[in-house]
Amino acid sequence: MATAAPNIKQEPVDDGDFEGRIVLLCQEHTEGINDAIIKAALPLSDSVQRVTALNNLLKTGRITVFQKKGTSDQPVLLYRLKDEATTAGPVKGADHQEKLVYQIISEAGNKGVWIREIRMRSNLGVPQLNKLVKNMESKKLIKAVKSVAAAKKKVYMLFDLEPDSTITGGAWYNDNKFDHEFADVLNQQCLRYLESKSASAKERHTDPLAQQNGALATADEVHRHITELGISTIKLTVNDIKDVLNTLIYDGKIKEITRVAAAGSTEEGQKLYRLLKPLIPTTGLMRVPCGVCPVIDQCQDEGAISPATCVYLKDWLNGIL
Amino acid sequence: MAGRGRGRGRGGLSFNVEALHIQRGDIISKPGLHPPPLFPPLVHKPIPLQDSTPSEKTMIELKQEFLEKFRQSPFYLTMDEKKHEIERYSDRYQSNQQEQKEKWVPDWSMFPAELKPKKRKAQSTGRPNLKAARRTLGTDDVLSKLENLEKSTLAENAGNEEGDEEEEEKEEEDREGDEEEENDEGDEEEETDYNVNYFDNGENYGDDDDEDDEPVYS
Amino acid sequence: MSKTDLALLILRDFHGEIVAKIGECIVLSGCATVRQVALSTGIPQAKVKRAVLILVQHGIAEFEQNKHGFIDYKVDVNKIVYRLQFPKIMRCAELLYGDPAKFMVEKLLFEGRATMKSLIKTETQRLNECLRAQGDSEVAPSLLEERFEKLVKTHFLKRCSVPIKDARGRAVSLEAPSEELVFVMPPKESGTERVKQEGEPPSKKLKVEGEVDHAAAADSATSEIYWEVNYKRFLQHFRDQVLVAAVASRLDNEKAGEVLRTILRHCEKTTNPNEYVSQPISYHEIQAQLPRDLGMAKQTLEQWLKILTDTMPEFVSKSADSGGGMYAVSIFQALQTLCTAHIESVVEERFGSKSLRIFRVILMKRQVEQTTIEKCVLMPAKEAKDLLYKMFREHFVHVTELAKTPDHAPSRTFYLFNVDLQKVARVVLDRSYKAMKNVVIKQRLVVSENKRLRDKENRKNVVIASLQKQHSDLLAEHGEGITDEMKEEWEREVDAIKSMITHHEYEQLEKASKFIHHLEASQQQLDSTIFLLESYLAMTYKPPTPKPARDPLGR
């Protein structure tokens, strides 16, 4: 019995060292000790002392408690010693929590998890948690990624993971700020490409159908053209270009045509884009000041705001506007 | 006002009084008490007008000429006839507009009869005749004059020559004011079915009459 | 409503203050009798009657006997607003059928209505005066008769409503001429005043003769047929022009527009102008009716038709393959597309191009959530939200609320943005009328501010003209007898009169006339918005469908 030797050593020790003796007991029984074994090893201790000792050990995090099915099929409490390496001083207490936090963060995958959520799920205090997180960051276990949705919100994820596009905003976000100048530039360039394609098709062909078809372009073509232009520092995907082309459709400047694949062919239906000429020139209402007037609803025949007093009409007629 | 807070606190000001050299009793105006401008500066300006094509230019001229024609026409009504207070040199060279004003003669068959102005010849032209009749003393003359009067009024009533009618109507309008309106009312009633409907036989009692628009108390 | 305000302004411009006041009174009360108008406006009855006469003569007012036995007058605001189209109508008549037509149409617009005989008589005279002045040869009345007939056959002129008489032979209400008669020319009868009403199809002769008897029994004057300008026909013509221009603009080629014009010209004969979709026309028919001078080959025509149906299906659609292909114009769809284009133009210029993108996203997706918009639009979310709410505030976009929970809590409700085209069109139309009204008021102000100067200028011109005539007469008479001294003196006289107006005043006059031209041009261009929106909205009014008759057996 391996227990015999240590027992003999510890026998004449006083109360304060119950904890030490239990630790030693645990060290021997790596699978865990139960109350019965402790009782046997410390016949002089009563249950109160044993319990206090165990509680202290638990609090300082030197042992853990878990349940297991005992021989008599009754659940039994077992006490096991915690790994030495990670229980050095007060940091030992943090160990358990760190593991928990790490677990929460890794569960979040590449979407990351917000600091408040970590706090809720781990039940740790704010300063404690912050220290933990900082610690882990310095150890390069986790990293903080700023979300584009809310500028102040930071999400944490495992160090090696690529943040998801919903947080970073994908190609359009530069330093977590929406790069609308970039989006505008791309918008203009795509439009210009389609404009030139349409103009050259008109020149090259005389019959109208050929002119119309010559002006068509696929998303791939546009993508190729933009990449060749080299205006983008980051790599753009065809989907990114499709997003830009969609904004041009929403601008009413181009049109999308779906060419249905011929029956029996293996190709999918293609999406083609073509420049759209305007249906009408600017409408008449917007050529007079009343169209853009911010106070039009308050304008009456007579009064402070009326055609007679209107500053915009006056300036417009005088050619200033 | 400064320093007065809610309750009893003697709170400080939000700026450093000494640095600004504000004495006691100086008026500190609160910023932003002016009303916003009536015509705020425009963010978006209107697009310039398209250049007028020659066709559009002729249409503008057409429109202005047409409008001018209308203004000179009998279809343009004014309250009083325009009087030229000062005779202008140019009057010699401009045609008299007055003549054209009354030239339009409607085709009365296309309009409700009430719109036709009534002639007051029986009464108005009667007056000078009476005066003339009074001057002559002889009863024969009076009788014959009365006969003539009857004949002339009948003839005038029968002859609906529009040209004469317009001039006389104009004269009547000049001479008579309110009196004519009241007479008009009287005649109008005779012409319409009001008298018939006024003394109704109770059939329509209980119907919803929305508004009683012609109450005349004779 | 801005339309009513504008109409009253137009009345004032054309007919003066009194008619405008009376028109206002009738419009605001819906319908009124002469007595009511006189009472509420304080204008003497004689003037009221005269004004009402003018309104009825020009087709602006209609009359009807009400149940009390008095004559009610109603004013149609639309008829007043048509006056804005007068210059276009006259120009159109001139372009289609020449000067004789222009003169006749002008006279009809001026008088309101006229008989064919009087019209031809006065206009031949007037036309010949102009031709004489220009040094051209005169024309015969038969030319005008021929043009008149053309105008009637193509429905640009129509018969006026005929008064219905009561037992005492007085006119009490108006009846529109029947469908068969309204565009039918009277038969040519030389020398007689009386013109009989005769319908062309022999099967209808019996019925028509009955009417002739009725007419004969009535007062002799009403057997004269009065004609008036058929505004609706001219509006249809302008509408077709707009469609053609749109097609030519989008397909960037005039010829495409001409193809559409050919189809529309065919529709004029076959289709009721209020129909949503025109009657189909076959490919061969189109080919036959295409103008020769276009020089379009058969193949090119085929291609254009294919392009039209592919890229602009709202305008032209192919309904069948018989006859080489049956093509029809979807007039309502086309107008709707154009209406959308005008509204988009308004959004772009009033709120900016970014807002236009947002607006079109909502248009294309029908019902969208705010987050979807922000995703599609590639704009900072904050900016997108700002612009969206600005458009919402001005009623360009509307919101439908879909509550997830019965308590409609905002955090648990979907807010879907959508564009209701008709509502927005009405808002924009009202604003356009308001803008037009403001421009007209401003123009009147400019004219009245400079009236004194302009009168002065006019008088000066008149005096100079007469002086110069005097001088030329004297010259013609005495010839050599006129010395140079005298000529110098004449010059000095003319100069003296010219100096009546200072240089500064000249500048002011120049500026004023530039302003007036600017305002007139803007009225014309504003009309493009108003015209299209009105045409579209007019087609959306559906008359209430009559309830199906109840089967007494309850089946």
Tab-separated table of C-alpha atoms in Angstrom, chain A:
chain	number	residue	atom	x	y	z
A	1	MET	CA	0.000	0.000	0.000
A	2	ALA	CA	1.558	3.174	-1.036
A	3	THR	CA	-0.326	5.084	1.572
A	4	ALA	CA	1.500	3.552	4.424
A	5	ALA	CA	4.760	5.357	4.121
A	6	PRO	CA	3.441	8.928	3.892
A	7	ASN	CA	1.014	8.261	6.721
A	8	ILE	CA	3.787	7.363	9.040
A	9	LYS	CA	5.551	10.519	8.238
A	10	GLN	CA	2.607	12.833	8.806
A	11	GLU	CA	1.192	11.332	11.974
A	12	PRO	CA	2.627	13.609	14.593
A	13	VAL	CA	1.719	16.823	12.639
A	14	ASP	CA	-0.720	19.320	14.182
A	15	ASP	CA	-4.006	20.812	12.796
A	16	GLY	CA	-2.573	23.467	10.582
A	17	ASP	CA	-1.046	20.928	8.432
A	18	PHE	CA	-4.120	18.976	7.620
A	19	GLU	CA	-4.137	20.755	4.345
A	20	GLY	CA	-0.568	19.831	3.625
A	21	ARG	CA	-1.274	16.237	4.437
A	22	ILE	CA	-4.289	16.143	2.185
A	23	VAL	CA	-2.180	17.600	-0.581
A	24	LEU	CA	0.337	14.882	-0.111
A	25	LEU	CA	-2.418	12.337	-0.124
A	26	CYS	CA	-3.635	13.732	-3.417
A	27	GLN	CA	-0.229	13.628	-4.879
A	28	GLU	CA	-0.174	9.958	-4.290
A	29	HIS	CA	-3.656	9.258	-5.423
A	30	THR	CA	-3.602	10.940	-8.766
A	31	GLU	CA	-6.978	9.572	-9.580
A	32	GLY	CA	-8.400	11.383	-6.596
A	33	ILE	CA	-9.118	10.745	-2.948
A	34	ASN	CA	-12.385	10.587	-1.217
A	35	ASP	CA	-13.378	11.532	2.230
A	36	ALA	CA	-12.939	8.017	3.494
A	37	ILE	CA	-9.294	7.928	2.521
A	38	ILE	CA	-8.646	11.289	4.158
A	39	LYS	CA	-10.375	10.091	7.290
A	40	ALA	CA	-8.275	7.037	7.335
A	41	ALA	CA	-5.127	9.046	6.849
A	42	LEU	CA	-5.999	11.614	9.482
A	43	PRO	CA	-7.674	9.697	12.288
A	44	LEU	CA	-7.150	12.540	14.690
A	45	SER	CA	-9.095	15.066	12.606
A	46	ASP	CA	-12.792	15.416	12.998
A	47	SER	CA	-15.142	16.136	10.156
A	48	VAL	CA	-15.145	19.872	10.800
A	49	GLN	CA	-11.427	20.137	10.535
A	50	ARG	CA	-11.349	17.994	7.466
A	51	VAL	CA	-14.018	20.049	5.800
A	52	THR	CA	-12.290	23.328	6.632
A	53	ALA	CA	-9.036	22.043	5.275
A	54	LEU	CA	-10.651	20.822	2.125
A	55	ASN	CA	-12.444	24.141	1.655
A	56	ASN	CA	-9.279	26.096	2.020
A	57	LEU	CA	-7.555	23.949	-0.500
A	58	LEU	CA	-10.402	24.321	-2.890
A	59	LYS	CA	-10.466	28.075	-2.459
A	60	THR	CA	-6.835	28.472	-3.168
A	61	GLY	CA	-7.332	26.239	-6.117
A	62	ARG	CA	-4.900	23.621	-5.213
A	63	ILE	CA	-7.371	20.802	-5.468
A	64	THR	CA	-10.501	20.287	-7.443
A	65	VAL	CA	-13.575	18.338	-6.555
A	66	PHE	CA	-15.576	16.114	-8.792
A	67	GLN	CA	-18.157	13.460	-8.607
A	68	LYS	CA	-17.762	9.889	-9.573
A	69	LYS	CA	-19.709	6.714	-9.200
A	70	GLY	CA	-18.443	4.888	-6.225
A	71	THR	CA	-18.172	1.191	-5.634
A	72	SER	CA	-21.533	1.071	-3.966
A	73	ASP	CA	-23.083	2.818	-6.947
A	74	GLN	CA	-23.509	5.945	-4.912
A	75	PRO	CA	-21.993	9.155	-6.221
A	76	VAL	CA	-18.860	9.939	-4.311
A	77	LEU	CA	-16.962	13.166	-3.984
A	78	LEU	CA	-13.364	12.877	-4.992
A	79	TYR	CA	-10.630	15.380	-4.548
A	80	ARG	CA	-7.790	15.687	-6.925
A	81	LEU	CA	-4.711	17.800	-6.909
A	82	LYS	CA	-4.393	20.442	-9.525
A	83	ASP	CA	-1.506	20.523	-11.886
A	84	GLU	CA	1.525	22.007	-10.097
A	85	ALA	CA	2.794	24.001	-12.971
A	86	THR	CA	-0.205	26.236	-13.164
A	87	THR	CA	-0.780	26.741	-9.441
A	88	ALA	CA	1.984	29.040	-8.463
A	89	GLY	CA	0.752	31.586	-5.955
A	90	PRO	CA	-2.198	33.891	-6.556
A	91	VAL	CA	-2.025	33.335	-10.276
A	92	LYS	CA	-3.154	29.858	-9.648
A	93	GLY	CA	-6.624	31.135	-8.942
A	94	ALA	CA	-6.739	32.797	-12.275
A	95	ASP	CA	-5.845	29.662	-14.065
A	96	HIS	CA	-9.251	28.146	-13.909
A	97	GLN	CA	-10.881	31.322	-15.053
A	98	GLU	CA	-8.488	31.763	-17.896
A	99	LYS	CA	-9.323	28.389	-19.191
A	100	LEU	CA	-12.968	29.272	-19.044
A	101	VAL	CA	-12.514	32.506	-20.894
A	102	TYR	CA	-10.348	30.844	-23.468
A	103	GLN	CA	-13.026	28.292	-23.984
A	104	ILE	CA	-15.692	30.972	-24.527
A	105	ILE	CA	-13.551	32.801	-27.023
A	106	SER	CA	-12.664	29.757	-28.998
A	107	GLU	CA	-16.317	28.789	-29.208
A	108	ALA	CA	-17.078	32.090	-30.901
A	109	GLY	CA	-14.946	31.037	-33.807
A	110	ASN	CA	-14.094	33.682	-36.351
A	111	LYS	CA	-16.973	35.937	-35.437
A	112	GLY	CA	-15.435	36.764	-32.088
A	113	VAL	CA	-17.162	37.462	-28.825
A	114	TRP	CA	-17.819	40.711	-27.092
A	115	ILE	CA	-16.193	41.487	-23.772
A	116	ARG	CA	-19.517	41.869	-22.041
A	117	GLU	CA	-20.651	38.478	-23.177
A	118	ILE	CA	-17.489	36.880	-21.854
A	119	ARG	CA	-18.168	38.520	-18.536
A	120	MET	CA	-21.716	37.242	-18.457
A	121	ARG	CA	-20.808	33.707	-19.257
A	122	SER	CA	-17.802	33.438	-16.976
A	123	ASN	CA	-19.232	35.396	-14.069
A	124	LEU	CA	-15.981	37.136	-13.427
A	125	GLY	CA	-15.458	40.644	-12.160
A	126	VAL	CA	-14.455	43.457	-14.514
A	127	PRO	CA	-10.896	44.124	-13.347
A	128	GLN	CA	-10.173	40.441	-13.040
A	129	LEU	CA	-11.417	39.714	-16.503
A	130	ASN	CA	-9.561	42.628	-18.053
A	131	LYS	CA	-6.314	41.472	-16.510
A	132	LEU	CA	-6.930	37.979	-17.758
A	133	VAL	CA	-7.649	39.134	-21.239
A	134	LYS	CA	-4.609	41.351	-21.347
A	135	ASN	CA	-2.553	38.500	-20.168
A	136	MET	CA	-3.812	36.215	-22.860
A	137	GLU	CA	-3.300	38.871	-25.476
A	138	SER	CA	0.289	39.320	-24.533
A	139	LYS	CA	0.730	35.609	-24.703
A	140	LYS	CA	-0.663	35.768	-28.224
A	141	LEU	CA	-3.456	33.400	-27.446
A	142	ILE	CA	-6.248	35.767	-28.436
A	143	LYS	CA	-6.567	39.041	-30.298
A	144	ALA	CA	-8.960	41.937	-30.363
A	145	VAL	CA	-10.688	42.904	-33.588
A	146	LYS	CA	-12.623	46.135	-34.004
A	147	SER	CA	-16.094	45.664	-35.388
A	148	VAL	CA	-17.349	47.901	-38.181
A	149	ALA	CA	-20.866	47.885	-36.845
A	150	ALA	CA	-20.023	49.755	-33.663
A	151	ALA	CA	-16.741	51.569	-33.537
A	152	LYS	CA	-16.242	51.089	-29.838
A	153	LYS	CA	-17.102	47.453	-29.769
A	154	LYS	CA	-14.203	45.050	-29.666
A	155	VAL	CA	-14.559	41.366	-30.195
A	156	TYR	CA	-12.037	38.786	-29.161
A	157	MET	CA	-11.096	35.720	-31.064
A	158	LEU	CA	-8.330	33.188	-31.164
A	159	PHE	CA	-5.137	34.543	-32.488
A	160	ASP	CA	-4.779	32.508	-35.580
A	161	LEU	CA	-8.296	32.972	-36.917
A	162	GLU	CA	-9.257	35.282	-39.827
A	163	PRO	CA	-11.969	37.644	-38.720
A	164	ASP	CA	-15.245	37.172	-40.498
A	165	SER	CA	-16.246	39.685	-43.171
A	166	THR	CA	-19.252	40.905	-41.228
A	167	ILE	CA	-16.948	42.437	-38.688
A	168	THR	CA	-14.301	43.844	-40.891
A	169	GLY	CA	-16.666	44.798	-43.698
A	170	GLY	CA	-14.627	43.047	-46.268
A	171	ALA	CA	-12.971	44.969	-49.072
A	172	TRP	CA	-14.817	48.154	-48.339
A	173	TYR	CA	-13.459	48.721	-44.917
A	174	ASN	CA	-10.069	50.204	-44.522
A	175	ASP	CA	-8.965	50.554	-40.909
A	176	ASN	CA	-12.464	49.731	-39.900
A	177	LYS	CA	-13.766	52.829	-41.545
A	178	PHE	CA	-16.008	52.626	-44.547
A	179	ASP	CA	-13.914	53.538	-47.527
A	180	HIS	CA	-16.566	55.180	-49.617
A	181	GLU	CA	-14.060	56.987	-51.735
A	182	PHE	CA	-12.744	53.628	-52.793
A	183	ALA	CA	-16.255	52.386	-53.518
A	184	ASP	CA	-16.967	55.522	-55.541
A	185	VAL	CA	-13.770	55.180	-57.521
A	186	LEU	CA	-14.586	51.611	-58.397
A	187	ASN	CA	-18.120	52.660	-59.294
A	188	GLN	CA	-16.814	55.272	-61.717
A	189	GLN	CA	-14.263	52.958	-63.258
A	190	CYS	CA	-16.748	50.196	-63.932
A	191	LEU	CA	-19.124	52.708	-65.462
A	192	ARG	CA	-16.398	54.120	-67.649
A	193	TYR	CA	-15.521	50.676	-68.895
A	194	LEU	CA	-19.090	49.943	-69.868
A	195	GLU	CA	-19.456	53.375	-71.473
A	196	SER	CA	-16.440	52.821	-73.675
A	197	LYS	CA	-17.606	49.360	-74.595
A	198	SER	CA	-20.972	50.761	-75.665
A	199	ALA	CA	-19.410	53.579	-77.688
A	200	SER	CA	-17.024	51.300	-79.514
A	201	ALA	CA	-19.794	48.817	-80.279
A	202	LYS	CA	-21.813	51.615	-81.861
A	203	GLU	CA	-18.910	52.602	-84.025
A	204	ARG	CA	-17.909	49.172	-85.125
A	205	HIS	CA	-21.315	47.861	-86.137
A	206	THR	CA	-24.077	49.341	-88.213
A	207	ASP	CA	-26.964	47.062	-87.542
A	208	PRO	CA	-28.634	47.740	-84.253
A	209	LEU	CA	-28.654	44.203	-82.873
A	210	ALA	CA	-24.902	43.874	-83.216
A	211	GLN	CA	-24.491	47.255	-81.564
A	212	GLN	CA	-26.545	46.148	-78.621
A	213	ASN	CA	-24.732	42.853	-78.243
A	214	GLY	CA	-21.314	44.419	-78.628
A	215	ALA	CA	-21.943	46.571	-75.619
A	216	LEU	CA	-22.459	43.638	-73.296
A	217	ALA	CA	-19.872	42.613	-70.717
A	218	THR	CA	-19.685	39.890	-68.090
A	219	ALA	CA	-18.700	40.478	-64.503
A	220	ASP	CA	-15.483	38.592	-65.169
A	221	GLU	CA	-14.508	40.944	-67.960
A	222	VAL	CA	-15.100	43.940	-65.774
A	223	HIS	CA	-13.155	42.333	-62.980
A	224	ARG	CA	-10.266	41.660	-65.278
A	225	HIS	CA	-10.274	45.219	-66.495
A	226	ILE	CA	-10.304	46.685	-63.024
A	227	THR	CA	-7.501	44.452	-61.842
A	228	GLU	CA	-5.438	45.418	-64.864
A	229	LEU	CA	-6.000	49.040	-64.044
A	230	GLY	CA	-4.260	48.404	-60.782
A	231	ILE	CA	-6.091	51.070	-58.869
A	232	SER	CA	-6.830	48.788	-55.968
A	233	THR	CA	-4.189	48.059	-53.377
A	234	ILE	CA	-6.059	45.120	-51.965
A	235	LYS	CA	-7.178	42.108	-53.862
A	236	LEU	CA	-10.726	42.310	-55.194
A	237	THR	CA	-12.872	39.311	-55.883
A	238	VAL	CA	-15.412	38.937	-58.666
A	239	ASN	CA	-18.109	39.141	-56.028
A	240	ASP	CA	-16.782	42.508	-54.948
A	241	ILE	CA	-17.053	43.682	-58.534
A	242	LYS	CA	-20.554	42.283	-58.696
A	243	ASP	CA	-21.424	44.415	-55.662
A	244	VAL	CA	-20.128	47.482	-57.460
A	245	LEU	CA	-22.060	46.593	-60.588
A	246	ASN	CA	-25.181	46.228	-58.489
A	247	THR	CA	-24.762	49.730	-57.174
A	248	LEU	CA	-24.547	50.907	-60.769
A	249	ILE	CA	-27.815	49.122	-61.468
A	250	TYR	CA	-29.324	50.896	-58.488
A	251	ASP	CA	-27.988	54.145	-59.889
A	252	GLY	CA	-29.991	53.422	-62.989
A	253	LYS	CA	-26.907	53.711	-65.171
A	254	ILE	CA	-26.500	50.105	-66.293
A	255	LYS	CA	-28.725	47.172	-66.905
A	256	GLU	CA	-28.324	43.515	-66.049
A	257	ILE	CA	-29.292	40.870	-68.543
A	258	THR	CA	-29.477	37.211	-67.752
A	259	ARG	CA	-28.663	35.103	-70.703
A	260	VAL	CA	-30.275	31.768	-70.346
A	261	ALA	CA	-27.983	28.891	-71.177
A	262	ALA	CA	-28.906	26.935	-74.251
A	263	ALA	CA	-30.755	23.731	-73.526
A	264	GLY	CA	-28.467	20.828	-73.051
A	265	SER	CA	-25.307	22.852	-72.524
A	266	THR	CA	-23.336	22.512	-69.372
A	267	GLU	CA	-22.819	26.254	-68.905
A	268	GLU	CA	-24.906	28.135	-66.419
A	269	GLY	CA	-26.933	31.167	-67.371
A	270	GLN	CA	-24.716	34.196	-67.508
A	271	LYS	CA	-25.218	37.649	-66.120
A	272	LEU	CA	-24.305	40.399	-68.536
A	273	TYR	CA	-24.164	44.118	-68.046
A	274	ARG	CA	-24.749	46.976	-70.443
A	275	LEU	CA	-24.793	50.733	-70.321
A	276	LEU	CA	-28.224	52.320	-70.132
A	277	LYS	CA	-28.925	55.628	-71.809
A	278	PRO	CA	-31.336	57.934	-69.969
A	279	LEU	CA	-35.024	57.755	-70.780
A	280	ILE	CA	-35.628	61.467	-70.314
A	281	PRO	CA	-33.480	64.533	-69.704
A	282	THR	CA	-33.822	66.106	-66.270
A	283	THR	CA	-37.453	66.796	-65.576
A	284	GLY	CA	-38.757	70.355	-65.872
A	285	LEU	CA	-39.623	70.704	-62.206
A	286	MET	CA	-35.970	70.510	-61.224
A	287	ARG	CA	-35.000	73.332	-63.538
A	288	VAL	CA	-36.827	75.915	-61.477
A	289	PRO	CA	-35.935	76.881	-57.915
A	290	CYS	CA	-39.290	75.671	-56.612
A	291	GLY	CA	-38.177	72.106	-57.271
A	292	VAL	CA	-35.251	72.335	-54.873
A	293	CYS	CA	-36.799	74.870	-52.522
A	294	PRO	CA	-36.581	73.718	-48.869
A	295	VAL	CA	-39.498	75.907	-47.782
A	296	ILE	CA	-41.854	75.129	-50.656
A	297	ASP	CA	-44.515	73.803	-48.332
A	298	GLN	CA	-44.705	77.114	-46.518
A	299	CYS	CA	-44.884	79.149	-49.686
A	300	GLN	CA	-48.147	81.005	-50.224
A	301	ASP	CA	-49.345	83.574	-52.729
A	302	GLU	CA	-48.778	86.333	-50.238
A	303	GLY	CA	-46.762	86.342	-47.095
A	304	ALA	CA	-43.229	86.165	-45.868
A	305	ILE	CA	-42.496	83.228	-48.140
A	306	SER	CA	-44.064	83.889	-51.529
A	307	PRO	CA	-43.002	84.265	-55.155
A	308	ALA	CA	-42.796	88.017	-54.612
A	309	THR	CA	-40.378	87.751	-51.699
A	310	CYS	CA	-38.585	84.599	-52.817
A	311	VAL	CA	-34.847	84.997	-52.649
A	312	TYR	CA	-34.198	81.909	-54.742
A	313	LEU	CA	-36.329	83.143	-57.637
A	314	LYS	CA	-34.615	86.493	-57.547
A	315	ASP	CA	-31.136	85.022	-57.564
A	316	TRP	CA	-32.077	82.504	-60.199
A	317	LEU	CA	-33.313	85.180	-62.563
A	318	ASN	CA	-30.262	87.297	-61.932
A	319	GLY	CA	-28.146	84.342	-62.892
A	320	ILE	CA	-26.488	84.073	-59.538
A	321	LEU	CA	-28.047	80.746	-58.626
